[in-house]
XYZ file of C-alpha atoms in Angstrom:
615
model
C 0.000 0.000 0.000
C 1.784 3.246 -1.131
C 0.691 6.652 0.496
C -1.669 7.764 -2.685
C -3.621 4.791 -0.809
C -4.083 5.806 2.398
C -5.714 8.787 2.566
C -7.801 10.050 5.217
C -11.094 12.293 3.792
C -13.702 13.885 5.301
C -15.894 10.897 5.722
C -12.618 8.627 7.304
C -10.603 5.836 6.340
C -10.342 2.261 7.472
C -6.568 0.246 8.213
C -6.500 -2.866 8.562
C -4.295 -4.253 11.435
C -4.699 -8.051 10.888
C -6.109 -8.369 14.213
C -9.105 -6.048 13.170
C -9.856 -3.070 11.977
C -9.728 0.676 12.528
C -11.840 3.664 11.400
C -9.948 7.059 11.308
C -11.519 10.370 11.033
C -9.776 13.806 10.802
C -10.335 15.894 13.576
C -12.086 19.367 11.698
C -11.296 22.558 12.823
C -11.886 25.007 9.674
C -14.320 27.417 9.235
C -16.694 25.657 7.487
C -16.740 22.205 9.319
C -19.921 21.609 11.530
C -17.299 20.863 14.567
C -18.294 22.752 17.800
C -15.259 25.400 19.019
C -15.936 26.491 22.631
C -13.033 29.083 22.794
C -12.195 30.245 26.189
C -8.725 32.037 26.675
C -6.601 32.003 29.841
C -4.045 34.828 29.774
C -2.283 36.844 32.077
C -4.636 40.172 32.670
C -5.592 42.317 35.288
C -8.806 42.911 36.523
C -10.136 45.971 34.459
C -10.359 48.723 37.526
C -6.376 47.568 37.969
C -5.666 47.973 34.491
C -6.419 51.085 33.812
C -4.313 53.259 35.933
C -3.891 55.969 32.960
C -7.764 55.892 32.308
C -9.519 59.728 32.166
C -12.083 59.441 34.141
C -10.312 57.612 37.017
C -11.354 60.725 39.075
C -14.781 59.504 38.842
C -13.947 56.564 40.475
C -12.400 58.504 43.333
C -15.218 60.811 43.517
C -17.680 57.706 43.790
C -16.037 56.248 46.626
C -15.914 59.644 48.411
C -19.688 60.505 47.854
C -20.603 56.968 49.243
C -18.606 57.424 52.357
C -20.052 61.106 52.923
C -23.583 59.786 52.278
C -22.588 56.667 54.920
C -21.192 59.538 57.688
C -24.894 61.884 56.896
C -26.157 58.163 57.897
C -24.285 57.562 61.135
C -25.434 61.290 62.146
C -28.714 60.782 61.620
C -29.138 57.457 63.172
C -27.217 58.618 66.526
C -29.575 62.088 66.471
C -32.676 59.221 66.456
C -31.564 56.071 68.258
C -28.063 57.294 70.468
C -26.203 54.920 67.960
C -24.655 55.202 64.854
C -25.976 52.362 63.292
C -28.019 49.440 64.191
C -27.329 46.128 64.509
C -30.553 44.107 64.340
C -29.689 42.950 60.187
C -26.259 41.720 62.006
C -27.573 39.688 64.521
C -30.226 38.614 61.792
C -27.725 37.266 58.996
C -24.831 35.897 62.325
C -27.298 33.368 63.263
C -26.262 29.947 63.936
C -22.906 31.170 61.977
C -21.062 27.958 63.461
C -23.517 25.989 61.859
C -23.525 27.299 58.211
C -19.642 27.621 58.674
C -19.504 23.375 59.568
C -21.806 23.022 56.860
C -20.095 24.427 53.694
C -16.851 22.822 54.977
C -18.789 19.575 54.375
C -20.429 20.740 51.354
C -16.490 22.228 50.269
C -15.445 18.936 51.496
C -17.347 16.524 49.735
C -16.338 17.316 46.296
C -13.386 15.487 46.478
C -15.473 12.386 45.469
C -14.741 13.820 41.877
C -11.095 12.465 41.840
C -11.619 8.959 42.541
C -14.469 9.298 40.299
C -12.203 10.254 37.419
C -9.340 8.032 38.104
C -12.222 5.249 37.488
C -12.564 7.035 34.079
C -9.136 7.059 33.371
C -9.081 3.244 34.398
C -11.462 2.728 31.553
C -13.582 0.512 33.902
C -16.477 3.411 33.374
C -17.128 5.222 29.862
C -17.906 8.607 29.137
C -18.403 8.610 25.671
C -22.120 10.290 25.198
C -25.016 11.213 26.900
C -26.083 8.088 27.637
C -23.091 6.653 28.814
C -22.598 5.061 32.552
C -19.853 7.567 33.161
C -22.485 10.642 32.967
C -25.220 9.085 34.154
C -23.294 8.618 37.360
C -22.332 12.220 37.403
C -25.873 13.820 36.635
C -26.977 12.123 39.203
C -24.321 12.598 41.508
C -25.159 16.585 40.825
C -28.736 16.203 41.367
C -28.254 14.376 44.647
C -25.907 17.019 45.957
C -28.104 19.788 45.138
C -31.305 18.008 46.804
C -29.635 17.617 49.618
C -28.386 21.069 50.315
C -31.905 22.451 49.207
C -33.367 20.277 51.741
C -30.346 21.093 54.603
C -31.228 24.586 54.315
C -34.883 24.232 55.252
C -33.887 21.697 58.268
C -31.815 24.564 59.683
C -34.537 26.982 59.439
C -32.088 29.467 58.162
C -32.872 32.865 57.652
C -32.676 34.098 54.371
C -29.064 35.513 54.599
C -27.569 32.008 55.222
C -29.888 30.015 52.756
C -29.014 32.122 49.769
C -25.158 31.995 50.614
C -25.766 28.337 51.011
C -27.521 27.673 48.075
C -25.620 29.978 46.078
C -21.865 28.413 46.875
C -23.508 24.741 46.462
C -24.389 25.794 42.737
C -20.853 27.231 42.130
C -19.466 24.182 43.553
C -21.855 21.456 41.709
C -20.230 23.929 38.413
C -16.938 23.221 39.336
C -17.229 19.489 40.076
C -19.498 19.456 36.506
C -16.465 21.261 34.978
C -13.504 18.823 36.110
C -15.340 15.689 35.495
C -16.512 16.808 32.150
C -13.027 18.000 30.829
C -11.101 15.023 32.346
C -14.169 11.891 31.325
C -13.184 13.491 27.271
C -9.747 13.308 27.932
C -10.508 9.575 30.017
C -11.983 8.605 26.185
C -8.740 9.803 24.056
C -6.504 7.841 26.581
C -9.088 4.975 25.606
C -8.489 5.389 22.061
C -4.598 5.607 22.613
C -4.101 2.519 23.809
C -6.351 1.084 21.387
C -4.361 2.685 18.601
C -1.148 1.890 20.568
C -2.096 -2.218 20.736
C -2.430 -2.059 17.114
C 0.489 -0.701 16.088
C 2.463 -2.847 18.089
C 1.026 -6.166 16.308
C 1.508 -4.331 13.037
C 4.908 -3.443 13.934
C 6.015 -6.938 15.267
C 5.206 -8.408 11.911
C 7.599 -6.115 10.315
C 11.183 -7.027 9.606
C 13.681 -5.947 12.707
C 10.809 -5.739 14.568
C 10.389 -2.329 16.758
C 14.045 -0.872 16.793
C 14.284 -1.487 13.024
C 10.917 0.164 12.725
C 12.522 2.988 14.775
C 15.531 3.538 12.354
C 13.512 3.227 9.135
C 11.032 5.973 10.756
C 14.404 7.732 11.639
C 15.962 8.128 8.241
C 13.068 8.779 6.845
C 12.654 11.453 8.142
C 15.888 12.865 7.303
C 15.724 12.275 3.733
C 11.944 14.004 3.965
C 13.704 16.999 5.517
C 16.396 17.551 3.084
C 16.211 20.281 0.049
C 14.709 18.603 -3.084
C 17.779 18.297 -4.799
C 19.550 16.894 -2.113
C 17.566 14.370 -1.919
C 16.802 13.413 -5.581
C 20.526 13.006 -5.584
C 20.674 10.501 -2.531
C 18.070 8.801 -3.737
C 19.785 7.977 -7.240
C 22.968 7.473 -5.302
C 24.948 10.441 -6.738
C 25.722 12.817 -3.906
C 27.366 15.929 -4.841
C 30.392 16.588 -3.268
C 30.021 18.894 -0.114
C 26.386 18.514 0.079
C 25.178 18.421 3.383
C 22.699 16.273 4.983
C 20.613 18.311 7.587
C 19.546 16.631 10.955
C 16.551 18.571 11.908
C 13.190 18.334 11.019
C 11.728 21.363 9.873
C 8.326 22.030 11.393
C 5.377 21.653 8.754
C 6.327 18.790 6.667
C 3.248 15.986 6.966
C 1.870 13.536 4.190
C -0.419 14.941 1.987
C -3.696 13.166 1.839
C -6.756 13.945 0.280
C -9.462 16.613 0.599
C -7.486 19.467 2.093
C -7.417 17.589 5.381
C -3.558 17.132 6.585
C -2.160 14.651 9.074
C -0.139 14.967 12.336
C 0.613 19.078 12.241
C -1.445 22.124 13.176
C -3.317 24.555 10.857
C -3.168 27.738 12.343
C -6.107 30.200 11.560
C -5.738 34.238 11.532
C -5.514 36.148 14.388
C -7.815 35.224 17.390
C -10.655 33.811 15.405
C -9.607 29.838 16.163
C -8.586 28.618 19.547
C -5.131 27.398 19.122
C -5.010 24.642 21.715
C -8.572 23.260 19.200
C -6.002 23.488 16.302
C -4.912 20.097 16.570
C -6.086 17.121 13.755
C -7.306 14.338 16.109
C -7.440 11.050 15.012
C -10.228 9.196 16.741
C -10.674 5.335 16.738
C -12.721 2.602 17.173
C -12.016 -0.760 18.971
C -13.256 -3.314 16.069
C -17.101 -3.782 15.639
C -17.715 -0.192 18.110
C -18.974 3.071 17.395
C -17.503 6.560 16.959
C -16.813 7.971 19.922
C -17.781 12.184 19.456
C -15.028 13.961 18.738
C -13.756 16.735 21.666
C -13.261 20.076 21.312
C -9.842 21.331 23.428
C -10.505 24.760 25.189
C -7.645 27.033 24.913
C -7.143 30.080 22.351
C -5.273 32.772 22.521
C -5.280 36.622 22.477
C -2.498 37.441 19.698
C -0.813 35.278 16.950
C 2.645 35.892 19.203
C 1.951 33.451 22.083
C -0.769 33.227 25.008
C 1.788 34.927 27.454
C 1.662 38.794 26.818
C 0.864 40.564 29.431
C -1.931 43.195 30.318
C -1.184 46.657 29.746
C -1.201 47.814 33.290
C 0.693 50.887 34.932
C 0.378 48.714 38.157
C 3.691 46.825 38.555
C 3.220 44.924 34.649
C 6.713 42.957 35.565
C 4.638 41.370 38.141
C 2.381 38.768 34.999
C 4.597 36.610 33.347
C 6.526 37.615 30.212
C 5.591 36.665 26.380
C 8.921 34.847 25.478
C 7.223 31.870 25.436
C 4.722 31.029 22.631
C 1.763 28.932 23.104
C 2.805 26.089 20.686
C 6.603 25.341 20.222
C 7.772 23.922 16.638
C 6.444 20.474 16.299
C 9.532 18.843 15.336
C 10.207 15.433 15.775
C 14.383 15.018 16.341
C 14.735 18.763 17.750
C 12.414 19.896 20.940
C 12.345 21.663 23.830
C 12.970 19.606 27.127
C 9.498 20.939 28.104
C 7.694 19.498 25.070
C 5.628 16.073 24.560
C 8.376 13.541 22.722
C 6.695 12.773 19.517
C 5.960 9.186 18.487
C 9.496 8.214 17.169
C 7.166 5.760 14.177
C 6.592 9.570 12.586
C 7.478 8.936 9.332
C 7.836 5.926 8.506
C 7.862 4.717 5.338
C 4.840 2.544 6.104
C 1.933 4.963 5.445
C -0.300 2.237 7.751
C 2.502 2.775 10.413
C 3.119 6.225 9.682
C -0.590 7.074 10.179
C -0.755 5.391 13.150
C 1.832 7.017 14.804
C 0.797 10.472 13.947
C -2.686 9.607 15.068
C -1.120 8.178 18.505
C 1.090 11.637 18.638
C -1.730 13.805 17.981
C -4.035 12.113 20.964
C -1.140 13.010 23.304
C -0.684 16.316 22.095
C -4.698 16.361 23.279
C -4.292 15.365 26.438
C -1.193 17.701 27.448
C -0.777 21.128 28.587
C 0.630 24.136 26.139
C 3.263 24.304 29.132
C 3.147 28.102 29.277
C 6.430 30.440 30.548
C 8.025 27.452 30.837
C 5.808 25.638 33.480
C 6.401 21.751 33.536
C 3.672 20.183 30.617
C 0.962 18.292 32.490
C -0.663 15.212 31.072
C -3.660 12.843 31.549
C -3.847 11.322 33.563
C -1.454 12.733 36.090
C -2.917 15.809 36.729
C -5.866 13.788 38.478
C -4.608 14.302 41.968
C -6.100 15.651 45.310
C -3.689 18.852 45.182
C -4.333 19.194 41.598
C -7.976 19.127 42.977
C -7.415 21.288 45.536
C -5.739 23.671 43.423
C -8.480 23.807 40.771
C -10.857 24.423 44.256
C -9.013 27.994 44.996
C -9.006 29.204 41.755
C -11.554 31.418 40.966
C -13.116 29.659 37.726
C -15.574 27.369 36.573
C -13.859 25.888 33.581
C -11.864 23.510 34.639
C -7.861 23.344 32.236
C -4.704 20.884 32.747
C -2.896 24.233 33.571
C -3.948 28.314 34.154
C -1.339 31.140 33.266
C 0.143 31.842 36.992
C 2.126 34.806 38.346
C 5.565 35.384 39.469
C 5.225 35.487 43.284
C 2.139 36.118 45.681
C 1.935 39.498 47.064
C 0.763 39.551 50.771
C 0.241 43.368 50.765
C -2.049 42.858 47.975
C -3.859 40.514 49.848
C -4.010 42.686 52.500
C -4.913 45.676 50.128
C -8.182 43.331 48.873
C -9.183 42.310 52.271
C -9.352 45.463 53.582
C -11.293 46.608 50.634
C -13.670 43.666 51.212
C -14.235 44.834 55.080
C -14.861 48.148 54.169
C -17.253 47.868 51.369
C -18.890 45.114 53.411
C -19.604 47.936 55.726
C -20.786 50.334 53.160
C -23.086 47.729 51.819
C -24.381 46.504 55.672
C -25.695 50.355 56.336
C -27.128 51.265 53.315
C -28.913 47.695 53.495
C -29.622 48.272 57.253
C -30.998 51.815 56.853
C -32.252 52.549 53.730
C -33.981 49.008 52.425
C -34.929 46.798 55.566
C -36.979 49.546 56.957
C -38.956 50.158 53.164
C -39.546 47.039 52.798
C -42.951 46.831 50.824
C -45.903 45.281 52.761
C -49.136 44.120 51.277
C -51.120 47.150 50.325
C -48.231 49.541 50.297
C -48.445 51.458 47.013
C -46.461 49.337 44.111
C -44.960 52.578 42.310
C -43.501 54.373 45.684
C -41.716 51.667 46.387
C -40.222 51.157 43.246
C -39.056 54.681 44.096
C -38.021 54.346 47.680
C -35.973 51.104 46.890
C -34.535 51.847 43.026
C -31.683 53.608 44.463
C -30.480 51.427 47.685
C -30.757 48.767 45.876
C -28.691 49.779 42.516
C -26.451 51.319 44.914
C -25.878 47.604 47.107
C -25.618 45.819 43.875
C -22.657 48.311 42.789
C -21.265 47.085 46.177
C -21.732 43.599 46.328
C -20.319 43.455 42.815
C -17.409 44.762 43.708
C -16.868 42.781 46.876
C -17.448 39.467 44.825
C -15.518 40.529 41.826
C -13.005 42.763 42.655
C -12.212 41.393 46.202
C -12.961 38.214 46.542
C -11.863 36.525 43.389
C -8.667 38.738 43.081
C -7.999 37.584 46.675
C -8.280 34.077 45.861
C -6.218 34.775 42.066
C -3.570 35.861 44.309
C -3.648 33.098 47.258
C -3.362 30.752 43.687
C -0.958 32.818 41.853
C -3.664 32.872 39.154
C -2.781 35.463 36.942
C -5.897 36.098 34.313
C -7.798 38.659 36.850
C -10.524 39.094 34.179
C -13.559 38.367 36.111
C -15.489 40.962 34.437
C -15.197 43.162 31.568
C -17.058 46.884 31.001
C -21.098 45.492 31.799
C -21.695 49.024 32.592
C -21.280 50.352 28.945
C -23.452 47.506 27.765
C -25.982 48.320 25.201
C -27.460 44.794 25.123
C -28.891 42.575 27.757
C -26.664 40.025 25.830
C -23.677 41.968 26.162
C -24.078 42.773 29.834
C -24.608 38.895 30.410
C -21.101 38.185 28.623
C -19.187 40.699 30.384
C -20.873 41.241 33.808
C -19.657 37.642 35.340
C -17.220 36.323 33.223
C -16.708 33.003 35.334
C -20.331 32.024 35.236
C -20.916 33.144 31.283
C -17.437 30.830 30.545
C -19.457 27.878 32.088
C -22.244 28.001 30.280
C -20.772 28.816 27.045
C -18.427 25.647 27.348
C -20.997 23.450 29.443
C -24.046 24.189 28.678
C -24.658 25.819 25.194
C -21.471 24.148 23.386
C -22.390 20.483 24.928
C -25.797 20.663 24.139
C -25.120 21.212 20.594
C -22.147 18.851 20.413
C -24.001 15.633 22.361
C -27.493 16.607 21.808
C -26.796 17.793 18.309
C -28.927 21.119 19.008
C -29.366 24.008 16.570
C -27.970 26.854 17.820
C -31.160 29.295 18.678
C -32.001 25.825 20.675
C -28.983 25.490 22.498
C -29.397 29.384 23.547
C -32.755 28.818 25.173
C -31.490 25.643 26.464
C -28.968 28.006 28.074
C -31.563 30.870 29.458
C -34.123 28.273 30.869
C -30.970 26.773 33.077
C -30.257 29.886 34.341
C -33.671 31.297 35.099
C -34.623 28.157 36.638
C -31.593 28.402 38.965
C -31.991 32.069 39.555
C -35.720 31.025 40.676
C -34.318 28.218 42.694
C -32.318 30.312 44.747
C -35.674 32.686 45.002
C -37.403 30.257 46.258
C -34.906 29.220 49.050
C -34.690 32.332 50.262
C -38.002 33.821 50.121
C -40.220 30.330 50.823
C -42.185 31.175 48.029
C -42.835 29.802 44.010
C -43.637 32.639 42.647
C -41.857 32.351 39.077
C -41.285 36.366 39.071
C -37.278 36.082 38.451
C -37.908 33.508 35.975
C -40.198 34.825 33.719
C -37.597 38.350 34.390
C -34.853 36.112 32.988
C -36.915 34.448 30.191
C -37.833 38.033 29.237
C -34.088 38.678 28.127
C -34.346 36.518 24.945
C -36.851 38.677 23.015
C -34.928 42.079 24.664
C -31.959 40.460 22.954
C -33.203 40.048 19.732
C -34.851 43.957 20.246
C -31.333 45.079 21.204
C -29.969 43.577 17.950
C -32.234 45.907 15.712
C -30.066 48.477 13.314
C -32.102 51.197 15.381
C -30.601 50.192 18.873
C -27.322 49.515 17.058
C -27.098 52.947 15.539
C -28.044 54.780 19.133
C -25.102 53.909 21.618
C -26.631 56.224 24.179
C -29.743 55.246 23.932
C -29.712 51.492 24.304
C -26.775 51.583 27.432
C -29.933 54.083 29.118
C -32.594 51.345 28.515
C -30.152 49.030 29.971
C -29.520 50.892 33.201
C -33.076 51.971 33.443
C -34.187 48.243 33.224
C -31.560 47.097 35.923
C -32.445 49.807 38.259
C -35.862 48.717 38.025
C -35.423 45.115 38.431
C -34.301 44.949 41.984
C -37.065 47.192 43.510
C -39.850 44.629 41.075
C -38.354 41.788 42.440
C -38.337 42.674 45.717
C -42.328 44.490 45.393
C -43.151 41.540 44.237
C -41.439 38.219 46.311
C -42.061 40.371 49.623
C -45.977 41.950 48.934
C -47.561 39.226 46.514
């Protein structure tokens, strides 16, 4: 069989091993292929309030802070005129109770994710499959999930919380049950590749042993293959007919780009790199996936990774706040694939490259390509991890205190950890805490609608406090708390959020507003319910807005004791606002569309609360 006979197309090809047979199919990552890309992009950035020390209107920020503190003093002067005390403590003693308790509690909760690594080391085993939506391997972890959250649901109504302690409760169980979805998800594809290595591997070996020399001749025909393939045409016309010119040399390296053309466009073993940022480079690999004889196609995987120039996934954020502190952009996200020449740091490549077998040959690249799958880019020179060694507790535990819900072999990390910047955030975290306890305190607890208590004042009374403690708490959460943990982690893409408040859209403030929980559902959510559920798009988008609004209501309900539906039908209300902010008439009016949007989220909170708390 000569190499114009093996060729892979877009439909597959078939070897045959002896011992049975295998179906190969390209891995597609071009623009027109049907393939699913879920691009997400680690990279060194700070958050954006850090990263723009040289903005204009930074004043503004400054002058924010200070009218917010002047307004909290007016506060404390009233309330000691009234009560002989600067401010009250009743919502502290309210949201304190049984702290011990809910502290114990989450622990467990924290705690009892761990079940995920044995879980996936059972995957990895290949004792359990997770090869499709119906397989063992999911089933197990669906219902795993749904367990979980019925039980904390049902913990939070044993301990008669208040409402303080069941949303927090309810709230951190969902982010973990993400996080636990994410990891298993990630690592039971990579489980399946592994499966279809050592498939691929087993049949190599039988094809190889019926060679002549066996292995290590197999090895030094790849070898000088090789070679010859890498020297200048003429070169090696002239080795080939056995006339050498003198002082010709032979070059030793293989130059990076240099696969077996097959048919259909498609190409073998090396990467196709797209323009710019429009293809996630870590997807750009051609996997070869395979089936043990007489199975079915397992789906093919998607790898999440891109990155934000052509250059390398390592440049960091323009910052005038201590820049040398993110790693530098030496490093570029994929080193040459060579196959004699590479970096200690790199995957070895299948030393059967090239051999002058095309069954062999195409084996080997396939078995090359499957570990390039399952291995990390190895940024700024961190040590490459592989499946399945990264499935460890402190890999686990790692994956725990970083602030994400996508779970990746490895994150972009910083130099050093900073304890005054620790300090810096927790300190920021105490005091906004406080800012966001007295205007809560004093200026919503006590308006409160009641039944009968006109519906438009207090949309007026409460439009204000309320915008004003979701400023806050967005900052404590964002700002704070996940650049606290980023640091504790050395995890060094602080992009939690990007500029929601210029938003135009109500899609546009839901992609930048929480970037954590918009990267989950892109990857988890919307992208797997098109790629295992083979969903249109438009389907897979409402697929995505009914999970959310029925988890928004969930947490609703929890706190409130009430089914009401309000905050889902809210939600559910986007999708047609969406499709209204998409109109050339919105589009063309900037100013216009970014007021709706404020004027709708201002009068959200206040309808929500009307509405749980009076109907």
């Amino acid at each position: 069989m000569t190499s114009e006979d093996l060729r892979v197309s877009r439909k597959g090809s078939t070897i045959d091993t002896g011992s049975g047979v295998l179906h190969i199919q390209p891995y597609r990552t071009s623009r027109g292929s049907s393939q699913l890309l879920a691009k997400l992009t680690f990279v060194p950035r700070a958050s954006h309030f850090e990263s723009h020390g040289q903005d204009a209107f930074r004043g503004f920020y400054v002058l924010f802070w200070i009218a917010i503190g002047l307004l909290i003093l007016r506060t404390y002067v009233v309330s000691f005129d009234e009560t002989g005390y600067p401010l009250s403590l009743s919502f502290a003693a309210l949201f304190s109770k049984d702290a011990l308790g809910l502290a114990l509690s989450d622990a467990v909760l924290v705690g009892s994710t761990g079940i995920s690594v044995p879980f996936v080391k059972l995957l990895a085993s290949g004792r359990l499959r997770y090869n499709g939506a119906g397989s063992p391997g999911m089933i197990i972890q669906h219902a795993y999930q749904t367990l979980m959250l019925a039980v904390a649901v049902l913990w939070t109504f044993n301990r008669q919380w208040e409402w303080v302690q069941s949303g927090f409760f309810t709230l951190h169980c969902i982010v973990m049950l993400m996080k636990v979805h994410s990891y298993v998800s990630i690592n039971g594809e990579f489980s399946e590749l592994l499966l279809q290595k050592n498939i691929q591997t087993g049949a190599l070996k039988s094809m190889v042993s019926k060679l002549p020399g066996g292995w290590s001749g197999a090895e030094t025909e790849a070898s000088d293959a090789r070679t010859l393939a890498a020297q200048p045409f003429d070169e090696r016309k002239d080795k080939e007919s056995g006339n050498m010119s003198p002082g010709s040399v032979v070059s030793d390296t293989t130059p990076e780009g240099t696969p077996m053309p097959i048919a259909d466009g498609v190409v073998i073993g090396t990467e196709v790199m797209g323009n710019g940022n429009d293809l996630a480079m870590a997807s750009l690999r051609h996997r070869l996936a395979t089936l043990p004889p007489g199975g079915a196609l397992p789906k093919s995987i998607a790898k999440l990774a891109s990155t934000n120039n052509q250059n390398g996934l390592l440049k960091p954020p323009s910052s005038a706040k201590d820049t040398s502190y993110f790693p530098s952009s030496t490093d570029t996200a994929f080193p040459p694939k060579t196959v004699e020449s590479q970096s200690s740091n790199a995957p070895a490549k299948h030393p059967l490259i090239g051999h002058p077998n095309p069954e062999v040959n195409a084996l080997a690249e396939s078995i090359s390509a499957l570990d390039d799958e399952m291995t990390s880019v190895g940024v700024n020179g961190q040590k490459r991890v592989q499946f399945p060694g990264n499935v460890t507790l402190k890999n686990f535990a790692d994956y725990q205190l970083i602030p994400t819900l996508v779970y990746e072999l490895e994150y972009p990390r910083t130099e050093r950890v900073r304890p005054f910047y620790i300090f810096e955030k927790t300190v920021a975290f105490l005091g906004t805490f406080t800012l966001l306890y007295t205007i809560t305190e004093h200026y919503i607890i006590p308006l409160t609608p009641k039944p009968g208590q006109p519906f438009f004042r207090s949309l007026i009374d409460l439009a204000l406090p309320f915008m004003l403690s979701y400023l806050l708490l967005f900052y404590i959460i964002f700002e704070c708390i996940c650049n606290g943990f980023a640091e504790i982690a050395r995890f060094a893409d602080r992009q939690f959020y990007e500029d929601w408040w210029n938003s135009t859209t109500w899609d546009e403030f839901a992609r930048k507003w929480n970037k954590p929980v918009h990267s989950f559902l892109l990857r988890h959510v919307y992208a797997s319910s098109i790629e295992y559920h083979k969903m249109s798009k438009p389907s897979a988008t409402m697929v995505t807005f009914l999970l959310s609004a029925a988890l928004h209501e969930l947490v609703m309900a929890i706190v409130t004791k009430k089914l009401r539906l309000y905050l889902f039908v809210l939600q559910m209300a986007q999708v047609p606002m969406i499709w209204l902010g998409r109109t050339p008439f919105i589009r063309r009016n900037k100013i216009l569309g970014n007021a709706v949007f404020w004027l709708g989220l201002m009068a959200g909170f206040p309808l929500l609360c009307v509405a749980y708390c009076a109907y």
